JSON list of C-alpha atoms in Angstrom, two decimals:
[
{"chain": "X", "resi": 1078, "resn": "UNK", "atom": "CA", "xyz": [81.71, -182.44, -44.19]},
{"chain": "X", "resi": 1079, "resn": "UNK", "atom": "CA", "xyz": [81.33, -181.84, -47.72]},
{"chain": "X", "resi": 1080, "resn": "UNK", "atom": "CA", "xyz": [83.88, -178.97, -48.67]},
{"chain": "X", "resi": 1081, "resn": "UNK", "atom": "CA", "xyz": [83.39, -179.40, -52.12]},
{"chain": "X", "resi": 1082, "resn": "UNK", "atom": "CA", "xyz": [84.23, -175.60, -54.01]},
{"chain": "X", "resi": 1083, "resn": "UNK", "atom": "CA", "xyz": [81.99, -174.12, -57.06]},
{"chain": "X", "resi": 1084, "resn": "UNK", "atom": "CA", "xyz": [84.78, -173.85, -59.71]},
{"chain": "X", "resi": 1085, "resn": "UNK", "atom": "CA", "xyz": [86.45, -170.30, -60.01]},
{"chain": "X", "resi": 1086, "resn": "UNK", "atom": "CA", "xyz": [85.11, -167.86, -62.50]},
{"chain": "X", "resi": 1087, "resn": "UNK", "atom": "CA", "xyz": [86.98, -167.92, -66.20]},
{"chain": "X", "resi": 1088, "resn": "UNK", "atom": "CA", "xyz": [90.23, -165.80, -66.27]},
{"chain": "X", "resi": 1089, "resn": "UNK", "atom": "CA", "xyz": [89.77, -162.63, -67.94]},
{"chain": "X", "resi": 1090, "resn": "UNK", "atom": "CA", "xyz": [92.45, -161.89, -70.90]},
{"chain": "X", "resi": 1091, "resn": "UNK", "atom": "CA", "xyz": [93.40, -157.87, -71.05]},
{"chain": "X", "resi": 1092, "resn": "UNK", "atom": "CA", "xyz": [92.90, -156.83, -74.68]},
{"chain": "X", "resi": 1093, "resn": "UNK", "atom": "CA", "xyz": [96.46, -155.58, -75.99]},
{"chain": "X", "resi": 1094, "resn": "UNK", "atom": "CA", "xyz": [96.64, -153.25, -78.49]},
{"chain": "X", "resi": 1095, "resn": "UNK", "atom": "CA", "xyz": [99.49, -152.97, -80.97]},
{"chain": "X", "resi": 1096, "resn": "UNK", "atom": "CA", "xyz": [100.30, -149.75, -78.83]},
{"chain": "X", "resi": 1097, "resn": "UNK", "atom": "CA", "xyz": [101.09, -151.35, -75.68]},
{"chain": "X", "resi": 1098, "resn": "UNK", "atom": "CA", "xyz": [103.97, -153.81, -76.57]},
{"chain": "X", "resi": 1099, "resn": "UNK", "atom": "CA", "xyz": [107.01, -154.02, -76.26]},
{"chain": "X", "resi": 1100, "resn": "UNK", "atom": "CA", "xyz": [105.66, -153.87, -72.26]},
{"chain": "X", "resi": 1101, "resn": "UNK", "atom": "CA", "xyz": [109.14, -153.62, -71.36]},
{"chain": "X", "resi": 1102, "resn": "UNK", "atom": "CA", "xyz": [109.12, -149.89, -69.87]},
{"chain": "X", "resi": 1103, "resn": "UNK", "atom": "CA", "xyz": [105.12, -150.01, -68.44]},
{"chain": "X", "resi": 1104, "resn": "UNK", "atom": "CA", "xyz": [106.89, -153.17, -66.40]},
{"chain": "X", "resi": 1105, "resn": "UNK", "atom": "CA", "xyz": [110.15, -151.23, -65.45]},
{"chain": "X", "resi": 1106, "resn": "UNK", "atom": "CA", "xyz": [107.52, -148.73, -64.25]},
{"chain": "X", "resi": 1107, "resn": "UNK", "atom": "CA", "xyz": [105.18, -150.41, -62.43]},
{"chain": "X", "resi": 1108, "resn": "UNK", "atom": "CA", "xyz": [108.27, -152.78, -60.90]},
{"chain": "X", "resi": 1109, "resn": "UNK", "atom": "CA", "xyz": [109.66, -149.51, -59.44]},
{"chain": "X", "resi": 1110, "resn": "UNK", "atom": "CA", "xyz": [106.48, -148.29, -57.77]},
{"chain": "X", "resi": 1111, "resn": "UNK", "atom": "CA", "xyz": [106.17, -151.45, -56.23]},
{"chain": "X", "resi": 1112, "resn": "UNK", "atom": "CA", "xyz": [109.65, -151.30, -54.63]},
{"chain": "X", "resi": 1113, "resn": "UNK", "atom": "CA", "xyz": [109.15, -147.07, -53.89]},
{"chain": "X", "resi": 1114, "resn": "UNK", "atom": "CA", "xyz": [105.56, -148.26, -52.04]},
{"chain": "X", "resi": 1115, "resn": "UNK", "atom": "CA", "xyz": [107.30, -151.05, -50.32]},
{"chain": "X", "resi": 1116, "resn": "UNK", "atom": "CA", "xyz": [110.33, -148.92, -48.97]},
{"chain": "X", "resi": 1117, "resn": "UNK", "atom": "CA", "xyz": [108.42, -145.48, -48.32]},
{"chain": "X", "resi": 1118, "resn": "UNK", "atom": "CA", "xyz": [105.20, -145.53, -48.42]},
{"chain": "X", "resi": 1119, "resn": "UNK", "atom": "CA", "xyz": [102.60, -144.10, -50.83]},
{"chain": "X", "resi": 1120, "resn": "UNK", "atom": "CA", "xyz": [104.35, -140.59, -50.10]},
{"chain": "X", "resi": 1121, "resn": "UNK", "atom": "CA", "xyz": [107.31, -141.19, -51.65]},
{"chain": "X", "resi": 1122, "resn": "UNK", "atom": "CA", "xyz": [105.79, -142.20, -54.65]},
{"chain": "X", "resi": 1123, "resn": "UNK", "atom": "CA", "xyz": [105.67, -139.89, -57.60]},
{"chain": "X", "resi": 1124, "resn": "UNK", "atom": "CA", "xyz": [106.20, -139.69, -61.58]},
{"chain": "X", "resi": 1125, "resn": "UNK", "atom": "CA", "xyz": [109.30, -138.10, -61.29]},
{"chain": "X", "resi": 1126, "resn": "UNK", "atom": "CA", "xyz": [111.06, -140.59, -58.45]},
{"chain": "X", "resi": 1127, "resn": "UNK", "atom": "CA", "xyz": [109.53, -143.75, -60.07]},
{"chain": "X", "resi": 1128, "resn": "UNK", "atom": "CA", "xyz": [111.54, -142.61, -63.63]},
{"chain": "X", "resi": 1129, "resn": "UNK", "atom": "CA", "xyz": [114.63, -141.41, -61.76]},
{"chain": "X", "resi": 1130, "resn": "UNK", "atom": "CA", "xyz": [114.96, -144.99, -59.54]},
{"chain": "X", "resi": 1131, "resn": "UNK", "atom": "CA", "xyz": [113.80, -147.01, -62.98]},
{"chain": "X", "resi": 1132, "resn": "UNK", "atom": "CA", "xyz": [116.53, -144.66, -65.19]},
{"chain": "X", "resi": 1133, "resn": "UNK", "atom": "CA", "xyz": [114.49, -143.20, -67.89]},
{"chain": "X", "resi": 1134, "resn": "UNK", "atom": "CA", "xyz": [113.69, -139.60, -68.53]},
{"chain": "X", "resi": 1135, "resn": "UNK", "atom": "CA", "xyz": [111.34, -137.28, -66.56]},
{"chain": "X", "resi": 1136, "resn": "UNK", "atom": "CA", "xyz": [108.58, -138.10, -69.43]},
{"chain": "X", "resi": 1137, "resn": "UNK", "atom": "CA", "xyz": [109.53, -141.73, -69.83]},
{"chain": "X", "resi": 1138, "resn": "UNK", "atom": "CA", "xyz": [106.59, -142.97, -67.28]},
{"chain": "X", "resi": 1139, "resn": "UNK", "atom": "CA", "xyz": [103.95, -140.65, -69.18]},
{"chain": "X", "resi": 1140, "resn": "UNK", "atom": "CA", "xyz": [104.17, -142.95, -72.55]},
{"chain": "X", "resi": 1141, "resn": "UNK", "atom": "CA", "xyz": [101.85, -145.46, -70.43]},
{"chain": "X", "resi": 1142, "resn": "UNK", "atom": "CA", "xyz": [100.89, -143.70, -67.49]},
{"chain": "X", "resi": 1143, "resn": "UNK", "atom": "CA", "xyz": [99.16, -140.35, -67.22]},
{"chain": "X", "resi": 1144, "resn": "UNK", "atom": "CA", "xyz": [99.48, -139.28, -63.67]},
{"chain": "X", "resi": 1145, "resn": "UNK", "atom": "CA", "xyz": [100.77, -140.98, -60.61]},
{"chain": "X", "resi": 1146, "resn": "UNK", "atom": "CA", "xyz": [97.13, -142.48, -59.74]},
{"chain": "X", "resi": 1147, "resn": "UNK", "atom": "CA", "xyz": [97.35, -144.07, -62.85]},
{"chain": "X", "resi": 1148, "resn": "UNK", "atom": "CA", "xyz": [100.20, -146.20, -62.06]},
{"chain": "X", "resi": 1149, "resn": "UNK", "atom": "CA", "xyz": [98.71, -146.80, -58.76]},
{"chain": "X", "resi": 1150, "resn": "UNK", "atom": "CA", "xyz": [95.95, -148.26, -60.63]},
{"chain": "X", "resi": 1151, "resn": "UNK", "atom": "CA", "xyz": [98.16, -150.58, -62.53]},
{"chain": "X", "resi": 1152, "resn": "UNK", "atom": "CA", "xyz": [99.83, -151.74, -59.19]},
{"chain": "X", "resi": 1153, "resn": "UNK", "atom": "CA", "xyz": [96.46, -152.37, -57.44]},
{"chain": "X", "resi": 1154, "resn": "UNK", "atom": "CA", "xyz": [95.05, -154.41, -60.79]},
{"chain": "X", "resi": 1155, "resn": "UNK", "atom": "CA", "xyz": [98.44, -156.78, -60.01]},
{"chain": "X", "resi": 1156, "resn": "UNK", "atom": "CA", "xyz": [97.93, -156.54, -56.34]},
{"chain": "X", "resi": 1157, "resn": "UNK", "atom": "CA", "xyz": [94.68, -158.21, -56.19]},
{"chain": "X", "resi": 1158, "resn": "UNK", "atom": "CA", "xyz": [94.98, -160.27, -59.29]},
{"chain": "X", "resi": 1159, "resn": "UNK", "atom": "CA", "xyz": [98.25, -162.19, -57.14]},
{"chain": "X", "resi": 1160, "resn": "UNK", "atom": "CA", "xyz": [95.82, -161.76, -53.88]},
{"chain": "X", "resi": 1161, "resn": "UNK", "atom": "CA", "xyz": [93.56, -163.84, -56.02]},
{"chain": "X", "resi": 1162, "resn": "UNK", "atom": "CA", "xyz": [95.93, -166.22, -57.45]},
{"chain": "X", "resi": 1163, "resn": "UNK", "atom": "CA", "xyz": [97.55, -167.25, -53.97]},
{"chain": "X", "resi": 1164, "resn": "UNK", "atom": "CA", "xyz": [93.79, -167.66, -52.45]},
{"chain": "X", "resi": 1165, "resn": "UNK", "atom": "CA", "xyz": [92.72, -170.07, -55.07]},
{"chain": "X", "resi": 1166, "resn": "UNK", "atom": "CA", "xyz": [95.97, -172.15, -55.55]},
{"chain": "X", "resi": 1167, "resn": "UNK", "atom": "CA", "xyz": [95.62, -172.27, -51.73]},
{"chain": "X", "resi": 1168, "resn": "UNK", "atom": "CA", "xyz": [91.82, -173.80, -51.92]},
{"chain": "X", "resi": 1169, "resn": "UNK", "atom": "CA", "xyz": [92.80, -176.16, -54.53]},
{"chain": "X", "resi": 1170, "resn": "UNK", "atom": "CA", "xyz": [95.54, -177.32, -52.41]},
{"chain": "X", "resi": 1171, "resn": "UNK", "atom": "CA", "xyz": [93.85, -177.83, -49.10]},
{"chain": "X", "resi": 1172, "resn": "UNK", "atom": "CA", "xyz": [89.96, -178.63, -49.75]},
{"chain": "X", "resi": 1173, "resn": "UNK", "atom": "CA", "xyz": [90.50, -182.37, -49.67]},
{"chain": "X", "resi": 1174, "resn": "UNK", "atom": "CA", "xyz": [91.49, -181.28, -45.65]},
{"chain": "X", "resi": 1175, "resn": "UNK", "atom": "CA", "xyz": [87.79, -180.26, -45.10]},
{"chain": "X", "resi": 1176, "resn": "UNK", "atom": "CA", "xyz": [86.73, -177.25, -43.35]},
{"chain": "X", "resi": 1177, "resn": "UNK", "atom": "CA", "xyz": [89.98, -176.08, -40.54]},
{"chain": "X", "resi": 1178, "resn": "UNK", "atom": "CA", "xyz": [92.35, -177.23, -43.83]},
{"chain": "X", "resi": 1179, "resn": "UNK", "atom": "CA", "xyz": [90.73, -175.04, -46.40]},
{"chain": "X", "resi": 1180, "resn": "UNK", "atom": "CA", "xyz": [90.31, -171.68, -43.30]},
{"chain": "X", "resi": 1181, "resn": "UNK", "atom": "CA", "xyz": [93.84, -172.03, -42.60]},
{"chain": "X", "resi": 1182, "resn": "UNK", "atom": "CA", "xyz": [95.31, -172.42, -45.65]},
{"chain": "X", "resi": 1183, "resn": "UNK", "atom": "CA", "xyz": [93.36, -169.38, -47.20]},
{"chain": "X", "resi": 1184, "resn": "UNK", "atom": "CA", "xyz": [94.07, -166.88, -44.23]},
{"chain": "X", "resi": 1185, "resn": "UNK", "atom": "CA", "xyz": [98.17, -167.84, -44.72]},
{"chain": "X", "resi": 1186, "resn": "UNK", "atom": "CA", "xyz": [97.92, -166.87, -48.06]},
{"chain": "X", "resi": 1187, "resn": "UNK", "atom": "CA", "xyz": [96.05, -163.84, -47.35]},
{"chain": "X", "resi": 1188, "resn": "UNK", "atom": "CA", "xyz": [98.96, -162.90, -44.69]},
{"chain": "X", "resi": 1189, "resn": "UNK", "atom": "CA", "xyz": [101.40, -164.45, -46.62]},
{"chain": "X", "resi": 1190, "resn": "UNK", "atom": "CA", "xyz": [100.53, -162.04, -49.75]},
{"chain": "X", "resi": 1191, "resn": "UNK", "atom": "CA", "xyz": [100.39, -159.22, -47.38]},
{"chain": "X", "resi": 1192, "resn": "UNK", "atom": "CA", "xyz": [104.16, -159.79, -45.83]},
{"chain": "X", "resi": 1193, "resn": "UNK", "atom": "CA", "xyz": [105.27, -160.19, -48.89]},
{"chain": "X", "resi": 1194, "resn": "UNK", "atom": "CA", "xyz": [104.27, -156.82, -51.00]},
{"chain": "X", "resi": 1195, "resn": "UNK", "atom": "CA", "xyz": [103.35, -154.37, -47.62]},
{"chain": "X", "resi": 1196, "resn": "UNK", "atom": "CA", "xyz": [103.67, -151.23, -50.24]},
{"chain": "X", "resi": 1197, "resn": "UNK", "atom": "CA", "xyz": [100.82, -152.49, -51.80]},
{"chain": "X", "resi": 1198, "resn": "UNK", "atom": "CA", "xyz": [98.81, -154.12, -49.28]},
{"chain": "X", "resi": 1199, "resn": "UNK", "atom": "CA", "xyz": [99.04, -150.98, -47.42]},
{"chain": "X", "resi": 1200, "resn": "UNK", "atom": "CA", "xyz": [97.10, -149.18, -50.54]},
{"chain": "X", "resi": 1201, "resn": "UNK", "atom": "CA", "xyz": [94.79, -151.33, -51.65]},
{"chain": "X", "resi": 1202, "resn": "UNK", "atom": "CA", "xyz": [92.05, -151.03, -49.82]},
{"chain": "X", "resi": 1203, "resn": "UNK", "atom": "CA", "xyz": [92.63, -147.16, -49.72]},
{"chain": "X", "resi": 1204, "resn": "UNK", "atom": "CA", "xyz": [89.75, -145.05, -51.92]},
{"chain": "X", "resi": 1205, "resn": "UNK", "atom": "CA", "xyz": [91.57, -142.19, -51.36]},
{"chain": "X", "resi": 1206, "resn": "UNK", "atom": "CA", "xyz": [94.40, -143.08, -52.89]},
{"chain": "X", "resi": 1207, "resn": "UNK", "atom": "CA", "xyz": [93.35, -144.72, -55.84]},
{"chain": "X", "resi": 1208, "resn": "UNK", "atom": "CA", "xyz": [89.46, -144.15, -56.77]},
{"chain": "X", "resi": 1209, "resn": "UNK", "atom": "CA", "xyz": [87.86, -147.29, -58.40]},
{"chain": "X", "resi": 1210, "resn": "UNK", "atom": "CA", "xyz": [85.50, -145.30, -60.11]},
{"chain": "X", "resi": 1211, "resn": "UNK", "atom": "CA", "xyz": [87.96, -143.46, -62.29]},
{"chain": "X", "resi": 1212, "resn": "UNK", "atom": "CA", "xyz": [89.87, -147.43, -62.55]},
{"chain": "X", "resi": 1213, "resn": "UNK", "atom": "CA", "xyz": [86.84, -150.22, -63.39]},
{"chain": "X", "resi": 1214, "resn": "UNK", "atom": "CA", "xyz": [89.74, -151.92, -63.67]},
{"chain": "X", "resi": 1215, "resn": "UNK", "atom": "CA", "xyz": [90.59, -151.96, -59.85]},
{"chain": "X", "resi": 1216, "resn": "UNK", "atom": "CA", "xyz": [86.91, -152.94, -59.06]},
{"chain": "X", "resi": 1217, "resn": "UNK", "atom": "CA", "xyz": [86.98, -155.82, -61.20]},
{"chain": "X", "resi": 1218, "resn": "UNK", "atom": "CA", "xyz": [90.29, -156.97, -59.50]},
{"chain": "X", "resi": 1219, "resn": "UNK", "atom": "CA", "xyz": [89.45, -156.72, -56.20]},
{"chain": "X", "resi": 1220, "resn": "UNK", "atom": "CA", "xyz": [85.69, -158.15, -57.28]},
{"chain": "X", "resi": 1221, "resn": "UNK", "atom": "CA", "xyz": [87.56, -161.25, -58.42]},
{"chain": "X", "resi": 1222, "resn": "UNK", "atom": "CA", "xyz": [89.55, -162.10, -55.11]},
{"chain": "X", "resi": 1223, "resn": "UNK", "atom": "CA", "xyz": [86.66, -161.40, -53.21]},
{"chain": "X", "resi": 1224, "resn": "UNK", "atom": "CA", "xyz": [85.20, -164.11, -54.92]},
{"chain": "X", "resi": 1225, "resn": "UNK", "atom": "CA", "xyz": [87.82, -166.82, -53.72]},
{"chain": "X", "resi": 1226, "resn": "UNK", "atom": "CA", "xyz": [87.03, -165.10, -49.99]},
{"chain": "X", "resi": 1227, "resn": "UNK", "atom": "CA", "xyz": [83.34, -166.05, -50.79]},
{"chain": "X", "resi": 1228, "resn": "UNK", "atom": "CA", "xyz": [84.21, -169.45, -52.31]},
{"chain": "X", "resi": 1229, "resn": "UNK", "atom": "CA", "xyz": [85.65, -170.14, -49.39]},
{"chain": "X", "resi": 1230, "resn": "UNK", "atom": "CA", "xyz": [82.19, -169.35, -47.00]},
{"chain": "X", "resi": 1231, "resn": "UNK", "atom": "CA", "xyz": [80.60, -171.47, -49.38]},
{"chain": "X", "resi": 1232, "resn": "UNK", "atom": "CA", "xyz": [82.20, -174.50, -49.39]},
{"chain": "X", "resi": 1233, "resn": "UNK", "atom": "CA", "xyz": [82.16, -174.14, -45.61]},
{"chain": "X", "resi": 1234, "resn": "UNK", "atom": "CA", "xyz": [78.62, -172.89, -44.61]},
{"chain": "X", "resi": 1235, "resn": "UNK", "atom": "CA", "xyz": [76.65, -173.79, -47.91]},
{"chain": "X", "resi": 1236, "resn": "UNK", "atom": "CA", "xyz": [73.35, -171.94, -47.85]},
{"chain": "X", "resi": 1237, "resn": "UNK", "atom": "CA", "xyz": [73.81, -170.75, -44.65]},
{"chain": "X", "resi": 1238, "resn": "UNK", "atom": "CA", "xyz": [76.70, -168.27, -46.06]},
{"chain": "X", "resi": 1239, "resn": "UNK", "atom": "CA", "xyz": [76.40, -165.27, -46.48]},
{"chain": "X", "resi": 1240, "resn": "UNK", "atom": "CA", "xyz": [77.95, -161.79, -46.46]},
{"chain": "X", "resi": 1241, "resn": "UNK", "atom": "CA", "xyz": [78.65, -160.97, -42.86]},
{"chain": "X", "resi": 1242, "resn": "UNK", "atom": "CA", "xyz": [79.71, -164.61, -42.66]},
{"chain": "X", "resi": 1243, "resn": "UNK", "atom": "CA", "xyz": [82.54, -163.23, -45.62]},
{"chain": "X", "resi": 1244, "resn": "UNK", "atom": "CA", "xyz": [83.07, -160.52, -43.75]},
{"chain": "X", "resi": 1245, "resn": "UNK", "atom": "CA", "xyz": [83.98, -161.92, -40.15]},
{"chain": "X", "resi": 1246, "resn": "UNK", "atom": "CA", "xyz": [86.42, -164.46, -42.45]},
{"chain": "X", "resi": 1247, "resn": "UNK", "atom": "CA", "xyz": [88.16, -161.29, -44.57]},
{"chain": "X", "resi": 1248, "resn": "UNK", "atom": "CA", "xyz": [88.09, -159.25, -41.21]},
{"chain": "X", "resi": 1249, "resn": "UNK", "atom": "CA", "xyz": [89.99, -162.47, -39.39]},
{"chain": "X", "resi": 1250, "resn": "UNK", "atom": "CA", "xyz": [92.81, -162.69, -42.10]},
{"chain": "X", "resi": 1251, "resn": "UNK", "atom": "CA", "xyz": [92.92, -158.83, -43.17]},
{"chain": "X", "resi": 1252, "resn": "UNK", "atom": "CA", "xyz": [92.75, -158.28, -39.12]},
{"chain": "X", "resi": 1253, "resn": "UNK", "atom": "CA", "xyz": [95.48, -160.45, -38.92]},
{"chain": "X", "resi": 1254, "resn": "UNK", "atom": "CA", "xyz": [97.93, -158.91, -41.60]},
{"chain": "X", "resi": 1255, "resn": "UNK", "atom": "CA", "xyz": [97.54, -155.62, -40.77]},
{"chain": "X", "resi": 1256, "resn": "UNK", "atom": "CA", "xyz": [98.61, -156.17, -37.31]},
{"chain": "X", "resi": 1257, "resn": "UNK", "atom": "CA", "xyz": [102.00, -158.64, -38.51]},
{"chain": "X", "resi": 1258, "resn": "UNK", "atom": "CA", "xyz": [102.90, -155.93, -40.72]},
{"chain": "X", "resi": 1259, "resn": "UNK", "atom": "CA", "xyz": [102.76, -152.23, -38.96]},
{"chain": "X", "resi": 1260, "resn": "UNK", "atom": "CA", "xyz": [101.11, -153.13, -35.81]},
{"chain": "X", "resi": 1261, "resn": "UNK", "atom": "CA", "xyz": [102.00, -154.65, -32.23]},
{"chain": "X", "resi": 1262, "resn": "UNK", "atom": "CA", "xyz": [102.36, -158.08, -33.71]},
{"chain": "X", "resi": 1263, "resn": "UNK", "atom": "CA", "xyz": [105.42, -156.94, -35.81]},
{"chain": "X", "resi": 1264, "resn": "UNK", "atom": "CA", "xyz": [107.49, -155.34, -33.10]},
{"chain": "X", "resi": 1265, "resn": "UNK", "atom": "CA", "xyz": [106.68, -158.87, -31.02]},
{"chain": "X", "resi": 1266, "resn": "UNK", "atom": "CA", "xyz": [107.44, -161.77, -33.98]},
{"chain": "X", "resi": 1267, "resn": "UNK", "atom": "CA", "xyz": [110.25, -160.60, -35.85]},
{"chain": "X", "resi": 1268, "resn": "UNK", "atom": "CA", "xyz": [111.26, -164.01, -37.75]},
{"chain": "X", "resi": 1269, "resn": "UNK", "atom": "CA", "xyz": [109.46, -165.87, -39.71]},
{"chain": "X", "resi": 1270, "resn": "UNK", "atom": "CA", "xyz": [109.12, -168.88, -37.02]},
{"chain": "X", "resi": 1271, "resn": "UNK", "atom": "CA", "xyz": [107.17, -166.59, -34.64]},
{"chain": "X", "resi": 1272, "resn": "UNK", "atom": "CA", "xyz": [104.70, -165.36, -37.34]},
{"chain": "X", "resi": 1273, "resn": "UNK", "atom": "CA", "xyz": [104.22, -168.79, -38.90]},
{"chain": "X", "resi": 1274, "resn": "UNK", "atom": "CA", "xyz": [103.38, -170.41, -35.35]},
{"chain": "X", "resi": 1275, "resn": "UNK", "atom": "CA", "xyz": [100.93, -167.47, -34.10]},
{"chain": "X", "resi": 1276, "resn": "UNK", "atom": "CA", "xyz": [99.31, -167.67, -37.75]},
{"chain": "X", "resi": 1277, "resn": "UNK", "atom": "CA", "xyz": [98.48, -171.17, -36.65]},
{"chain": "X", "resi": 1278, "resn": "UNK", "atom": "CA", "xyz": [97.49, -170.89, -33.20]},
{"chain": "X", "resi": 1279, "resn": "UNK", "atom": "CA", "xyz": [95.39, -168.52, -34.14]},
{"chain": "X", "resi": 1280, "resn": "UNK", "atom": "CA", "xyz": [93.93, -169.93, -37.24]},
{"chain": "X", "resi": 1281, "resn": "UNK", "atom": "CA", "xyz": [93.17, -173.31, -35.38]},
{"chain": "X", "resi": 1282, "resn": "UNK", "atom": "CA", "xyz": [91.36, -171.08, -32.93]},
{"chain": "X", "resi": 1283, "resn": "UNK", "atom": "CA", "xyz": [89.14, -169.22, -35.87]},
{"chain": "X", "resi": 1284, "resn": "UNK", "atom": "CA", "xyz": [88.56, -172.70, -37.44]},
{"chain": "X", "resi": 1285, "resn": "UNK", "atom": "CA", "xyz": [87.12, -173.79, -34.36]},
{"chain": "X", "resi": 1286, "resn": "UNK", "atom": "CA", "xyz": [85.14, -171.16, -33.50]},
{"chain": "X", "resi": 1287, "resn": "UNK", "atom": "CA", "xyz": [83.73, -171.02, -37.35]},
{"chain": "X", "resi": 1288, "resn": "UNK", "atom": "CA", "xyz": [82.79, -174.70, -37.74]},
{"chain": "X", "resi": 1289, "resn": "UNK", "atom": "CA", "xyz": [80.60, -174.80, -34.63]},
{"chain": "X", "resi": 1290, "resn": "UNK", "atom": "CA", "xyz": [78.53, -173.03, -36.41]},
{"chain": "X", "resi": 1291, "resn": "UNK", "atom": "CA", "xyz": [78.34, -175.59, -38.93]},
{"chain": "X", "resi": 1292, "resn": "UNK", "atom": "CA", "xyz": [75.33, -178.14, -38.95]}
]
């Protein structure tokens, strides 16, 4: 089977003005929500709790951020940017493996990003919380580790991929992470061994299941 992938599309570069450096503080910032979102939940994040956990004044946050859904924003952009980073490092890696190689390595990193930053797994794929068409920003993101999802169908199905085919795949891993991280699976596997073993079995059994439908 040819699992050959179309090459990833070319990094885009932020524009910095001479405004935005030193970076130091937005990062402080931004670093704090991440830990607040990770320990409490969307609710407990605000402007004034992010700058009294990071030490700054009240106003400190508003010299790059003008609201709370702002920062949000900022967290998401970084959110999907890693999602997409760990999903293509993770296709380069495996796609001399063929087809079951290239499923099960994506869906771990998918799951693995997902363990590993809950606070902002859990609000990504939330509208309400942060609307994408107030933050382009966020669209263009998420757009961009979609496209590593879709890579993926691709290099599997060729021209018989297409976007329910994406969407059983993202359903399978986002399925998957959802349940390891609030739901039945995490009260069941509660080291890292458990997780890592049912992520296989299960994985094998997707792969399976997917590549029949290969011709």
């Amino acid at each position: 089977m040819n699992a050959c992938l179309p090459p990833p599309p070319p990094a885009e570069i932020p524009a910095e003005s001479a405004a935005d450096a030193p970076r130091d503080l937005r990062q402080i910032v931004l670093a704090t929500a991440r830990a607040l979102l990770d320990e409490q939940g969307v609710t407990g994040l605000s402007m004034r709790e992010v700058a009294r956990r990071a030490g700054v004044t009240h106003q400190a946050p508003y010299h790059h951020f003008g609201d709370r859904e702002s920062i949000l924003a900022a967290v998401l952009v970084q959110g999907f940017d890693e999602l997409a980073t760990r999903m293509q490092t993770a296709l380069a890696r495996s796609a001399a493996g063929g087809g079951r190689a290239m499923m099960l390595a994506a869906a771990n990193a998918y799951v693995g990003f997902a363990l590993a930053n809950p606070g902002v797994f859990g609000v990504m794929f939330r509208r309400e919380i942060c609307n994408p068409i107030r933050f382009p920003e966020v669209r263009h993101a998420g757009a961009r580790a979609h496209h590593e999802l879709e890579r993926l169908v691709h290099a599997i199905h060729g021209p018989t991929a297409d976007a329910a085919l994406t969407s059983i795949y993202w359903a399978h891993a986002h399925g998957l992470a959802c349940l390891m991280i609030d739901g039945p699976l995490s009260l069941q596997m509660t080291d890292e061994a458990q997780r890592d073993a049912h992520l296989q079995a299960v994985g094998n059994q997707f792969a399976k299941a997917m590549l029949s439908l290969v011709q």
